[in-house]
Amino acid sequence: MSTSDKGRVYVDEDVGKDGSSAAGTEQAPYKSLLYAHTQHPPSDGQQYLTRKSETGPVSEDGDPAARLEWKPATKSALKKVGNLYEQHKKKVAKSDELAIREKQEAEKRQRALELAKKTKISQDPSLPKAFKIRLNEKDPKIVKLRSGTSKEDVDYEAGRGSRVRVTGRVHRLRSQKDVIFATLQDGYGFLQCVFTGDLVKTYDAMTLTLETSIEVYGEMWEVPPKQHAPDDRELHADYFEIIGKAAGDKEAITSRVAPDSDPQTLYDNRHLVLRGENSSSVMKVRAAVLRAFRQTYEEITPTCLEVTPPCMVQTQVEGGATLFAFDYYGEKAYLTQSSQLYLETCLPSLGNVFCVAPSFRAEKSLTRRHLSEYTHIEAELDFISFDDLLVHLELVMSRVVEIALSHPQTAKLIKELHPDFHAPERPFKRMRYSDAIDWLREHEISNEEGMPHTFGDDIAEAAERKMTDIINRPIFLTHFPVEIKAFYMKKDPEDLRVTQSVDCLMPGVGEIVGGSMRMEDYEELMAAYEREGIDPAPYYWYTDQRKYVALHSCVPR
């Protein structure tokens, strides 16, 4: 400030700035009176001059130049800001005190870490030889648990707990004054390891982070009464080695994929999200369901043989708008939308067949019904009727659930993921599309345009789910109009407006399965190509199936 401005601090509430670019001068005023106080605390002779150069009051004759006049801050404004300034000083003092404490703690920890580097541990050769186990090994014939208490950190005696060696990643970590609890996981199970004595004084123990890979030696114990640990057991460590140390601090996995992270962050870091208990449980249940499908297709009569259709194709199945196109050595090709047409070619020589394969849909959306890639379970059955198809679907779905729930570990995971889940109620309700339209109208459930449903509407997911949840039992929704179904679906001989098609709707989920009978007439198939504007040339192999006819149906998804 100039000599003439000494003791004066300028505040322009319209154009001033609170920051390093302002100086509190007439040329570079502050924006707020509080900030002026923080930069120039009140003192004898200190004067705060204020104005609103753009929005302030004008003179009696309307001259806006009055806004440019600097006036001393009012007593009421100074009193109000004075209270805020006192609060600010207390906040700053507290922050400074906290910073000092944090600095002291950091220095203390650094000294402790330097001291910890000098602490070395080694295996005690007098201890029983450790044998390696997976973290889920609970067979009492292999691993004996010690019970009771001991005054010693490590106290092996004849008949006590087994001394084992385990490897895993630190999944949970809790440190107390003289003990560290680290729960390891290896993809097979969890095991709590307890570190005490010199082990907790080492540099590796003091800098242990989540997801660090570690090998631990120790004695297996029962968990003390009123305490909790996975499988009610724990390993009392007597030695450990770090295999690979994971990042900590700002790069810790809990910072990268925090539970409250936005969905897009979790999508981008799915490789880390998979390490969480919820995501890994989903993957394990998924694997169990796939096993159950394969077992079911082996059990049913006649059995279904698993085949592996191609993923690169030159034909569409579910509409050209959702095709992922690419150049195949100068020819146009696509990622498959469905393997069902290829499965048909296997029927004459292999009998009923199924596949577990990826399907692709070019639908850019984040809903659970629109996935760019997903695993598709599809089957083709030969020489059956439409009623046979519905019986088959109900049998397969019910049996898959039964098999999955019969496995204790899978049943436990399902219960944790979905506490209200129960096997679908049988028999499944059968409802024709036309009856569903009537039901939706009677219950005043509108279509996507907000209008009453009419025959020919492609019933939207929201309406389907609402209907299913109200009825509250599995529904076979059948006989959809020709116009809203795929070109290859067989028309109902008793009503040529509709197809012999079905969607299975489950309460709380919606559609989970779709299927249909196939048209077997050559001329009818050629007319369907023309109706849908499809060039039949790339489908020559599919059209050939109609020259050498077989009666069959499809069970996709």
Coordinates of C-alpha atoms in Angstrom, one line a residue:
M1 CA 0.0 0.0 0.0
S2 CA 1.1 3.6 -0.6
T3 CA 2.0 5.9 2.3
S4 CA -1.3 7.8 1.9
D5 CA -3.2 4.4 2.1
K6 CA -1.4 3.1 5.1
G7 CA -4.0 1.7 7.5
R8 CA -6.7 1.5 4.9
V9 CA -8.0 -1.7 3.4
Y10 CA -10.3 -1.7 0.4
V11 CA -13.1 -4.1 -0.2
D12 CA -15.2 -4.1 -3.4
E13 CA -18.0 -6.7 -3.1
D14 CA -18.6 -6.7 -6.8
V15 CA -15.3 -6.8 -8.6
G16 CA -12.8 -7.5 -5.7
K17 CA -11.1 -10.8 -5.3
D18 CA -10.3 -12.9 -2.3
G19 CA -6.9 -14.5 -3.1
S20 CA -3.3 -13.9 -3.9
S21 CA -4.1 -11.6 -6.9
A22 CA -5.7 -9.0 -4.6
A23 CA -3.8 -6.8 -2.2
G24 CA -6.5 -4.8 -0.4
T25 CA -5.5 -1.7 -2.3
E26 CA -7.8 0.7 -4.2
Q27 CA -6.5 -0.8 -7.4
A28 CA -6.7 -4.4 -6.2
P29 CA -9.4 -4.6 -3.6
Y30 CA -10.6 -7.7 -1.7
K31 CA -14.1 -9.1 -2.3
S32 CA -15.2 -9.7 1.3
L33 CA -14.7 -8.0 4.6
L34 CA -13.9 -11.3 6.3
Y35 CA -11.1 -12.0 4.0
A36 CA -9.8 -8.5 4.5
H37 CA -9.7 -9.2 8.3
T38 CA -7.8 -12.4 7.8
Q39 CA -5.1 -10.6 5.7
H40 CA -5.1 -7.4 7.7
P41 CA -6.3 -8.1 11.3
P42 CA -8.1 -5.3 13.1
S43 CA -5.7 -2.9 15.0
D44 CA -5.5 0.7 16.1
G45 CA -5.8 3.0 13.1
Q46 CA -7.0 0.2 10.8
Q47 CA -9.8 1.3 8.5
Y48 CA -11.9 -0.9 6.2
L49 CA -13.4 0.9 3.2
T50 CA -16.1 -0.8 1.2
R51 CA -18.2 -0.3 -1.9
K52 CA -20.3 -2.1 -4.5
S53 CA -19.0 -0.6 -7.8
E54 CA -21.6 -2.3 -10.0
T55 CA -24.7 -3.0 -7.9
G56 CA -24.5 -0.4 -5.1
P57 CA -27.0 2.4 -4.7
V58 CA -26.9 5.4 -6.9
S59 CA -27.1 9.0 -5.8
E60 CA -30.5 10.8 -5.3
D61 CA -30.2 12.3 -8.8
G62 CA -29.5 8.8 -10.3
D63 CA -25.8 9.3 -10.8
P64 CA -24.1 5.8 -10.9
A65 CA -20.7 7.4 -10.0
A66 CA -21.9 7.3 -6.4
R67 CA -21.2 3.6 -6.5
L68 CA -17.5 4.2 -6.9
E69 CA -17.2 6.1 -3.6
W70 CA -15.3 4.3 -0.8
K71 CA -17.1 4.4 2.5
P72 CA -16.1 3.1 5.9
A73 CA -17.6 -0.3 6.8
T74 CA -20.8 0.0 9.0
K75 CA -20.6 -0.9 12.6
S76 CA -23.1 -3.7 12.1
A77 CA -21.0 -5.2 9.3
L78 CA -17.9 -4.9 11.4
K79 CA -19.6 -6.6 14.4
K80 CA -20.9 -9.4 12.3
V81 CA -17.5 -9.9 10.6
G82 CA -15.7 -9.6 13.9
N83 CA -17.6 -12.7 15.2
L84 CA -16.8 -14.6 12.0
Y85 CA -13.2 -13.5 12.3
E86 CA -12.9 -14.9 15.9
Q87 CA -14.4 -18.2 14.7
H88 CA -11.8 -18.1 11.8
K89 CA -8.9 -17.6 14.2
K90 CA -10.0 -20.5 16.4
K91 CA -10.4 -22.7 13.3
V92 CA -6.9 -21.7 12.1
A93 CA -5.4 -22.3 15.5
K94 CA -7.0 -25.8 15.7
S95 CA -5.8 -26.6 12.2
D96 CA -2.3 -25.4 13.0
E97 CA -2.4 -27.5 16.2
L98 CA -3.5 -30.5 14.2
A99 CA -0.8 -30.0 11.6
I100 CA 1.8 -29.9 14.4
R101 CA 0.5 -33.1 15.9
E102 CA 0.4 -34.8 12.6
K103 CA 3.9 -33.7 11.9
Q104 CA 5.0 -35.0 15.3
E105 CA 3.2 -38.3 14.7
A106 CA 4.8 -38.6 11.2
E107 CA 8.2 -38.0 12.7
K108 CA 7.6 -40.5 15.5
R109 CA 6.4 -43.1 13.0
Q110 CA 9.4 -42.5 10.8
R111 CA 11.8 -43.0 13.7
A112 CA 9.9 -46.2 14.6
L113 CA 10.1 -47.4 11.0
E114 CA 13.9 -46.8 10.9
L115 CA 14.2 -48.7 14.2
A116 CA 12.0 -51.5 12.7
K117 CA 14.4 -52.0 9.8
K118 CA 16.9 -53.2 12.3
T119 CA 14.5 -55.9 13.7
K120 CA 15.1 -59.2 11.9
I121 CA 13.1 -62.4 12.3
S122 CA 14.0 -65.9 11.3
Q123 CA 12.4 -69.3 11.6
D124 CA 12.9 -71.3 14.8
P125 CA 14.5 -74.6 13.8
S126 CA 13.2 -76.2 17.0
L127 CA 9.6 -75.8 15.9
P128 CA 7.7 -78.6 14.2
K129 CA 8.1 -78.6 10.4
A130 CA 5.2 -76.7 8.8
F131 CA 3.1 -78.2 6.0
K132 CA 1.3 -76.1 3.4
I133 CA -2.4 -75.9 3.2
R134 CA -5.0 -73.9 1.2
L135 CA -7.0 -71.4 3.3
N136 CA -10.1 -73.4 2.9
E137 CA -8.6 -76.6 4.3
K138 CA -10.7 -77.6 7.3
D139 CA -10.4 -81.4 7.4
P140 CA -9.7 -82.2 11.1
K141 CA -7.7 -85.2 9.9
I142 CA -5.3 -82.8 8.2
V143 CA -5.4 -79.7 10.3
K144 CA -5.8 -79.9 14.1
L145 CA -7.0 -76.8 16.0
R146 CA -5.6 -75.9 19.3
S147 CA -8.0 -74.6 22.0
G148 CA -7.6 -72.8 25.3
T149 CA -5.1 -70.1 26.2
S150 CA -1.3 -69.7 26.4
K151 CA 0.9 -67.2 28.0
E152 CA 3.5 -67.6 25.3
D153 CA 3.3 -66.1 21.8
V154 CA 4.4 -69.4 20.3
D155 CA 4.0 -72.5 22.5
Y156 CA 4.1 -75.8 20.6
E157 CA 3.6 -79.0 22.6
A158 CA 2.7 -82.6 21.7
G159 CA -0.9 -82.8 20.7
R160 CA -1.3 -79.1 20.2
G161 CA -2.4 -77.3 17.0
S162 CA -0.9 -78.1 13.6
R163 CA 1.9 -75.9 12.4
V164 CA 1.1 -74.9 8.9
R165 CA 2.4 -72.7 6.0
V166 CA -0.2 -70.6 4.1
T167 CA 0.0 -68.1 1.3
G168 CA -2.5 -65.4 0.3
R169 CA -3.3 -61.7 0.0
V170 CA -4.2 -59.4 2.8
H171 CA -7.9 -58.9 2.5
R172 CA -8.6 -57.3 5.9
L173 CA -6.1 -55.6 8.3
R174 CA -6.5 -54.4 11.8
S175 CA -3.6 -53.2 14.1
Q176 CA -3.6 -52.8 17.8
K177 CA -0.8 -51.8 20.2
D178 CA 1.0 -55.2 20.3
V179 CA -1.0 -57.3 17.8
I180 CA -1.9 -57.3 14.2
F181 CA -4.9 -59.2 12.8
A182 CA -4.6 -59.9 9.0
T183 CA -7.3 -61.9 7.2
L184 CA -5.8 -63.6 4.1
Q185 CA -7.7 -64.8 1.1
D186 CA -6.4 -67.0 -1.7
G187 CA -9.6 -67.5 -3.8
Y188 CA -10.4 -70.7 -2.0
G189 CA -11.1 -69.3 1.5
F190 CA -10.2 -66.9 4.3
L191 CA -8.0 -67.2 7.3
Q192 CA -7.3 -64.8 10.1
C193 CA -3.6 -64.6 11.0
V194 CA -2.5 -63.1 14.4
F195 CA 0.9 -61.5 14.6
T196 CA 2.5 -60.7 18.0
G197 CA 5.9 -60.3 19.7
D198 CA 8.8 -59.4 17.5
L199 CA 6.8 -60.0 14.3
V200 CA 4.8 -56.8 14.8
K201 CA 8.0 -54.8 15.4
T202 CA 9.4 -55.5 11.9
Y203 CA 9.4 -53.0 9.1
D204 CA 7.3 -55.3 6.9
A205 CA 4.6 -55.7 9.6
M206 CA 4.5 -52.0 10.3
T207 CA 4.1 -51.1 6.6
L208 CA 1.7 -54.0 5.8
T209 CA -1.0 -53.0 3.3
L210 CA -4.2 -54.5 1.9
E211 CA -3.7 -56.9 -1.1
T212 CA 0.0 -57.6 -0.1
S213 CA 1.0 -61.1 -1.0
I214 CA 2.4 -62.9 2.0
E215 CA 3.5 -66.3 3.3
V216 CA 2.8 -67.1 7.0
Y217 CA 3.9 -69.9 9.2
G218 CA 2.2 -70.6 12.5
E219 CA 0.0 -72.8 14.7
M220 CA -3.8 -73.3 14.0
W221 CA -6.1 -72.3 16.9
E222 CA -9.8 -72.2 17.6
V223 CA -11.0 -68.7 17.9
P224 CA -11.4 -67.7 21.6
P225 CA -15.0 -67.5 23.0
K226 CA -17.0 -64.4 22.0
Q227 CA -14.5 -63.6 19.3
H228 CA -15.1 -63.9 15.6
A229 CA -13.0 -65.0 12.5
P230 CA -13.7 -66.8 9.3
D231 CA -14.6 -70.5 10.0
D232 CA -14.0 -69.8 13.7
R233 CA -10.3 -70.5 13.5
E234 CA -7.1 -68.5 13.3
L235 CA -3.4 -68.9 12.7
H236 CA -1.0 -67.7 15.4
A237 CA 2.0 -66.7 13.4
D238 CA 5.6 -67.5 14.3
Y239 CA 7.2 -66.3 11.1
F240 CA 6.2 -64.6 7.8
E241 CA 7.7 -63.4 4.5
I242 CA 6.4 -60.7 2.1
I243 CA 6.0 -62.1 -1.4
G244 CA 4.9 -58.9 -3.0
K245 CA 4.0 -55.6 -1.3
A246 CA 0.8 -53.8 -2.6
A247 CA 0.6 -50.0 -2.9
G248 CA -0.6 -48.0 0.1
D249 CA -1.6 -44.5 1.1
K250 CA -3.3 -42.6 -1.8
E251 CA -2.8 -45.6 -4.1
A252 CA -4.3 -48.1 -1.7
I253 CA -6.9 -50.4 -3.2
T254 CA -9.5 -48.9 -0.9
S255 CA -8.8 -45.5 -2.4
R256 CA -9.0 -46.8 -6.0
V257 CA -12.3 -48.7 -5.5
A258 CA -14.0 -47.3 -2.4
P259 CA -17.5 -48.7 -1.7
D260 CA -19.1 -45.4 -2.4
S261 CA -17.3 -44.8 -5.7
D262 CA -19.5 -43.8 -8.6
P263 CA -20.5 -46.7 -11.0
Q264 CA -18.2 -45.5 -13.8
T265 CA -15.1 -45.6 -11.6
L266 CA -16.1 -49.2 -10.5
Y267 CA -16.6 -50.2 -14.2
D268 CA -13.1 -48.8 -15.1
N269 CA -11.5 -50.7 -12.2
R270 CA -13.4 -53.9 -12.5
H271 CA -10.1 -55.8 -12.3
L272 CA -9.8 -54.5 -8.7
V273 CA -13.5 -54.7 -7.9
L274 CA -13.3 -58.4 -8.5
R275 CA -11.1 -58.8 -5.4
G276 CA -14.1 -57.7 -3.2
E277 CA -16.2 -60.3 -1.5
N278 CA -19.4 -59.3 -3.3
S279 CA -18.0 -59.4 -6.8
S280 CA -16.1 -62.6 -6.2
S281 CA -19.2 -64.2 -4.7
V282 CA -21.1 -63.3 -7.9
M283 CA -18.4 -65.0 -10.0
K284 CA -18.5 -68.1 -7.9
V285 CA -22.3 -68.4 -8.1
R286 CA -22.1 -67.8 -11.8
A287 CA -19.7 -70.7 -12.1
A288 CA -21.9 -72.9 -10.0
V289 CA -24.9 -72.1 -12.3
L290 CA -23.0 -72.9 -15.4
R291 CA -22.0 -76.3 -13.8
A292 CA -25.7 -76.9 -13.0
F293 CA -26.7 -76.2 -16.6
R294 CA -24.2 -78.7 -17.9
Q295 CA -25.2 -81.3 -15.3
T296 CA -28.9 -80.7 -16.1
Y297 CA -28.4 -81.2 -19.9
E298 CA -26.5 -84.4 -19.1
E299 CA -29.3 -85.7 -16.8
I300 CA -32.4 -85.0 -18.9
T301 CA -33.9 -87.5 -21.4
P302 CA -32.8 -87.3 -24.1
T303 CA -29.5 -85.7 -23.2
C304 CA -28.2 -82.5 -24.8
L305 CA -24.6 -82.5 -26.3
E306 CA -22.5 -79.4 -25.8
V307 CA -21.1 -77.9 -29.0
T308 CA -19.1 -74.8 -29.8
P309 CA -20.5 -72.6 -32.6
P310 CA -18.5 -69.7 -34.2
C311 CA -18.5 -66.2 -32.8
M312 CA -17.6 -64.6 -36.2
V313 CA -20.6 -64.8 -38.6
Q314 CA -22.0 -63.3 -41.7
T315 CA -25.7 -63.3 -40.7
Q316 CA -28.0 -61.6 -38.3
V317 CA -30.4 -63.2 -35.8
E318 CA -31.9 -60.5 -33.7
G319 CA -32.0 -57.5 -36.1
G320 CA -29.4 -55.7 -38.1
A321 CA -29.3 -52.6 -35.9
T322 CA -27.5 -54.4 -33.1
L323 CA -24.7 -56.0 -35.1
F324 CA -21.0 -55.4 -34.4
A325 CA -19.6 -55.3 -37.9
F326 CA -15.9 -55.8 -38.9
D327 CA -13.8 -56.5 -42.0
Y328 CA -13.1 -60.2 -42.5
Y329 CA -10.3 -60.3 -45.1
G330 CA -12.2 -58.1 -47.4
E331 CA -15.7 -59.5 -46.6
K332 CA -18.2 -58.0 -44.2
A333 CA -18.7 -60.0 -41.0
Y334 CA -20.2 -59.6 -37.6
L335 CA -19.9 -60.8 -34.0
T336 CA -22.6 -63.2 -33.3
Q337 CA -25.9 -62.1 -31.7
S338 CA -26.9 -65.7 -31.0
S339 CA -25.7 -69.2 -31.9
Q340 CA -29.1 -70.7 -32.3
L341 CA -29.2 -70.9 -36.1
Y342 CA -25.8 -72.7 -36.1
L343 CA -27.1 -75.1 -33.5
E344 CA -29.8 -76.2 -35.9
T345 CA -27.2 -77.6 -38.3
C346 CA -26.1 -80.1 -35.5
L347 CA -29.5 -81.6 -34.8
P348 CA -29.6 -84.2 -37.6
S349 CA -26.4 -86.0 -36.6
L350 CA -26.0 -85.1 -32.9
G351 CA -29.5 -85.0 -31.6
N352 CA -30.4 -82.3 -29.0
V353 CA -27.5 -79.8 -28.5
F354 CA -26.6 -76.8 -26.4
C355 CA -23.8 -74.3 -26.1
V356 CA -22.4 -71.9 -23.6
A357 CA -20.9 -69.1 -25.7
P358 CA -20.6 -65.3 -25.9
S359 CA -23.1 -63.2 -27.8
F360 CA -22.7 -59.5 -28.7
R361 CA -25.2 -56.7 -29.2
A362 CA -24.3 -53.2 -30.4
E363 CA -26.7 -51.4 -28.0
K364 CA -24.9 -48.6 -26.2
S365 CA -26.8 -48.5 -22.9
L366 CA -26.1 -49.0 -19.2
T367 CA -29.2 -50.9 -18.3
R368 CA -29.0 -54.5 -17.1
R369 CA -30.9 -55.6 -20.2
H370 CA -28.5 -54.1 -22.7
L371 CA -25.0 -55.7 -22.5
S372 CA -22.5 -55.4 -25.4
E373 CA -21.2 -58.9 -24.5
Y374 CA -22.7 -61.6 -22.3
T375 CA -22.6 -65.4 -21.9
H376 CA -25.5 -67.0 -23.7
I377 CA -26.8 -70.5 -22.9
E378 CA -28.7 -71.8 -25.9
A379 CA -30.2 -75.2 -26.8
E380 CA -31.9 -76.8 -29.8
L381 CA -34.3 -79.6 -29.4
D382 CA -35.5 -81.9 -32.2
F383 CA -38.9 -83.4 -32.9
I384 CA -40.9 -81.7 -30.2
S385 CA -44.2 -79.8 -29.9
F386 CA -44.6 -76.3 -28.5
D387 CA -46.0 -77.8 -25.2
D388 CA -42.9 -80.1 -25.0
L389 CA -40.8 -76.9 -25.3
L390 CA -42.6 -75.3 -22.3
V391 CA -42.3 -78.5 -20.2
H392 CA -38.6 -78.7 -21.1
L393 CA -37.9 -75.0 -20.1
E394 CA -39.6 -75.4 -16.7
L395 CA -37.8 -78.6 -16.0
V396 CA -34.3 -77.2 -16.9
M397 CA -34.7 -73.9 -15.0
S398 CA -36.1 -75.6 -11.9
R399 CA -33.4 -78.3 -11.9
V400 CA -30.6 -75.8 -12.3
V401 CA -31.8 -73.9 -9.2
E402 CA -32.2 -77.2 -7.3
I403 CA -28.6 -78.3 -8.2
A404 CA -27.1 -74.9 -7.3
L405 CA -28.9 -74.8 -3.9
S406 CA -27.9 -78.3 -3.1
H407 CA -24.2 -77.2 -2.9
P408 CA -23.8 -75.8 0.6
Q409 CA -21.2 -73.2 -0.3
T410 CA -23.1 -72.0 -3.3
A411 CA -26.4 -71.8 -1.3
K412 CA -24.6 -69.8 1.4
L413 CA -23.3 -67.3 -1.2
I414 CA -26.7 -67.0 -2.8
K415 CA -28.3 -66.3 0.6
E416 CA -25.7 -63.6 1.3
L417 CA -26.2 -62.0 -2.2
H418 CA -29.9 -62.3 -2.3
P419 CA -31.4 -63.1 1.2
D420 CA -35.0 -63.4 -0.2
F421 CA -34.2 -65.8 -3.0
H422 CA -36.2 -69.0 -3.2
A423 CA -36.7 -71.7 -5.9
P424 CA -39.3 -70.7 -8.5
E425 CA -42.9 -71.9 -7.7
R426 CA -44.1 -74.7 -10.0
P427 CA -46.1 -75.1 -12.2
F428 CA -45.3 -71.9 -14.1
K429 CA -48.3 -69.9 -15.1
R430 CA -49.0 -69.9 -18.8
M431 CA -50.4 -66.7 -20.3
R432 CA -50.9 -65.8 -24.0
Y433 CA -49.7 -62.4 -25.2
S434 CA -53.2 -61.3 -26.1
D435 CA -54.3 -62.2 -22.5
A436 CA -51.4 -60.2 -21.1
I437 CA -52.5 -57.2 -23.2
D438 CA -56.0 -57.5 -21.7
W439 CA -54.5 -57.8 -18.2
L440 CA -52.3 -54.7 -18.6
R441 CA -55.4 -52.7 -19.8
E442 CA -57.5 -53.9 -16.9
H443 CA -54.8 -52.9 -14.4
E444 CA -54.2 -49.6 -16.1
I445 CA -50.6 -50.2 -16.9
S446 CA -49.7 -48.0 -19.9
N447 CA -47.2 -48.6 -22.7
E448 CA -44.1 -46.5 -23.2
E449 CA -46.1 -43.7 -24.9
G450 CA -48.4 -43.5 -21.9
M451 CA -51.3 -45.1 -23.8
P452 CA -53.3 -48.3 -23.1
H453 CA -51.7 -51.4 -24.5
T454 CA -53.1 -52.7 -27.8
F455 CA -52.4 -55.9 -29.7
G456 CA -49.2 -55.5 -31.6
D457 CA -47.3 -53.6 -28.9
D458 CA -43.9 -54.8 -27.9
I459 CA -44.5 -54.9 -24.2
A460 CA -41.8 -52.9 -22.4
E461 CA -39.6 -54.3 -19.6
A462 CA -41.2 -52.0 -17.0
A463 CA -44.7 -53.2 -17.8
E464 CA -43.6 -56.8 -18.0
R465 CA -41.9 -56.6 -14.6
K466 CA -44.9 -54.9 -13.0
M467 CA -47.3 -57.5 -14.2
T468 CA -44.9 -60.3 -13.1
D469 CA -44.4 -58.9 -9.7
I470 CA -48.1 -58.4 -9.1
I471 CA -48.9 -62.0 -10.2
N472 CA -45.8 -63.0 -8.2
R473 CA -45.1 -66.3 -9.9
P474 CA -43.1 -67.5 -12.9
I475 CA -45.0 -66.8 -16.2
F476 CA -44.6 -68.4 -19.6
L477 CA -45.8 -65.5 -21.8
T478 CA -46.6 -67.1 -25.2
H479 CA -47.8 -66.5 -28.8
F480 CA -46.3 -63.1 -29.6
P481 CA -47.4 -61.3 -32.8
V482 CA -45.4 -62.2 -36.0
E483 CA -44.3 -58.6 -36.5
I484 CA -42.4 -58.3 -33.2
K485 CA -40.6 -61.6 -33.3
A486 CA -37.6 -63.0 -35.3
F487 CA -38.2 -64.0 -39.0
Y488 CA -37.6 -67.8 -38.3
M489 CA -40.3 -68.3 -35.7
K490 CA -43.1 -70.6 -36.6
K491 CA -46.6 -69.2 -36.9
D492 CA -49.4 -70.8 -34.8
P493 CA -51.5 -72.9 -37.2
E494 CA -54.6 -71.9 -35.2
D495 CA -53.9 -68.1 -35.3
L496 CA -51.5 -67.0 -38.1
R497 CA -51.2 -63.5 -36.5
V498 CA -49.0 -65.0 -33.8
T499 CA -45.9 -67.2 -33.4
Q500 CA -45.3 -70.3 -31.3
S501 CA -42.9 -68.3 -29.1
V502 CA -42.4 -67.9 -25.4
D503 CA -40.7 -65.6 -22.9
C504 CA -40.3 -66.7 -19.3
L505 CA -40.8 -63.9 -16.8
M506 CA -39.6 -64.2 -13.2
P507 CA -40.8 -62.1 -10.3
G508 CA -38.2 -59.4 -9.3
V509 CA -36.2 -60.1 -12.4
G510 CA -38.3 -60.0 -15.6
E511 CA -37.5 -62.0 -18.7
I512 CA -34.8 -64.6 -18.3
V513 CA -35.5 -67.1 -21.1
G514 CA -36.9 -66.9 -24.6
G515 CA -37.7 -69.6 -27.1
S516 CA -39.8 -70.6 -30.1
M517 CA -40.7 -73.3 -32.6
R518 CA -39.0 -73.0 -36.0
M519 CA -40.7 -72.7 -39.3
E520 CA -39.8 -75.8 -41.3
D521 CA -41.3 -74.9 -44.7
Y522 CA -38.9 -73.7 -47.4
E523 CA -41.3 -71.3 -49.1
E524 CA -42.4 -69.8 -45.8
L525 CA -38.8 -69.2 -44.8
M526 CA -38.0 -67.5 -48.2
A527 CA -41.1 -65.3 -47.7
A528 CA -39.9 -64.4 -44.2
Y529 CA -36.5 -63.2 -45.7
E530 CA -38.4 -61.0 -48.1
R531 CA -40.8 -59.6 -45.4
E532 CA -37.9 -58.6 -43.2
G533 CA -35.7 -57.3 -46.1
I534 CA -33.0 -59.9 -45.5
D535 CA -30.8 -61.1 -48.4
P536 CA -31.0 -64.9 -48.2
A537 CA -27.7 -65.5 -49.9
P538 CA -25.5 -65.5 -46.7
Y539 CA -28.1 -67.8 -45.1
Y540 CA -27.7 -70.5 -47.7
W541 CA -26.5 -73.0 -45.1
Y542 CA -29.5 -72.2 -42.9
T543 CA -31.9 -72.4 -45.8
D544 CA -30.5 -75.8 -46.6
Q545 CA -31.9 -77.0 -43.3
R546 CA -35.4 -76.6 -44.9
K547 CA -34.4 -78.7 -47.9
Y548 CA -33.5 -81.5 -45.5
V549 CA -36.3 -80.9 -43.0
A550 CA -36.1 -81.6 -39.2
L551 CA -38.8 -80.5 -36.7
H552 CA -37.2 -78.6 -33.8
S553 CA -37.4 -75.6 -31.5
C554 CA -35.0 -73.1 -29.9
V555 CA -34.3 -72.4 -26.2
P556 CA -32.0 -69.3 -26.1
R557 CA -30.7 -67.4 -23.0

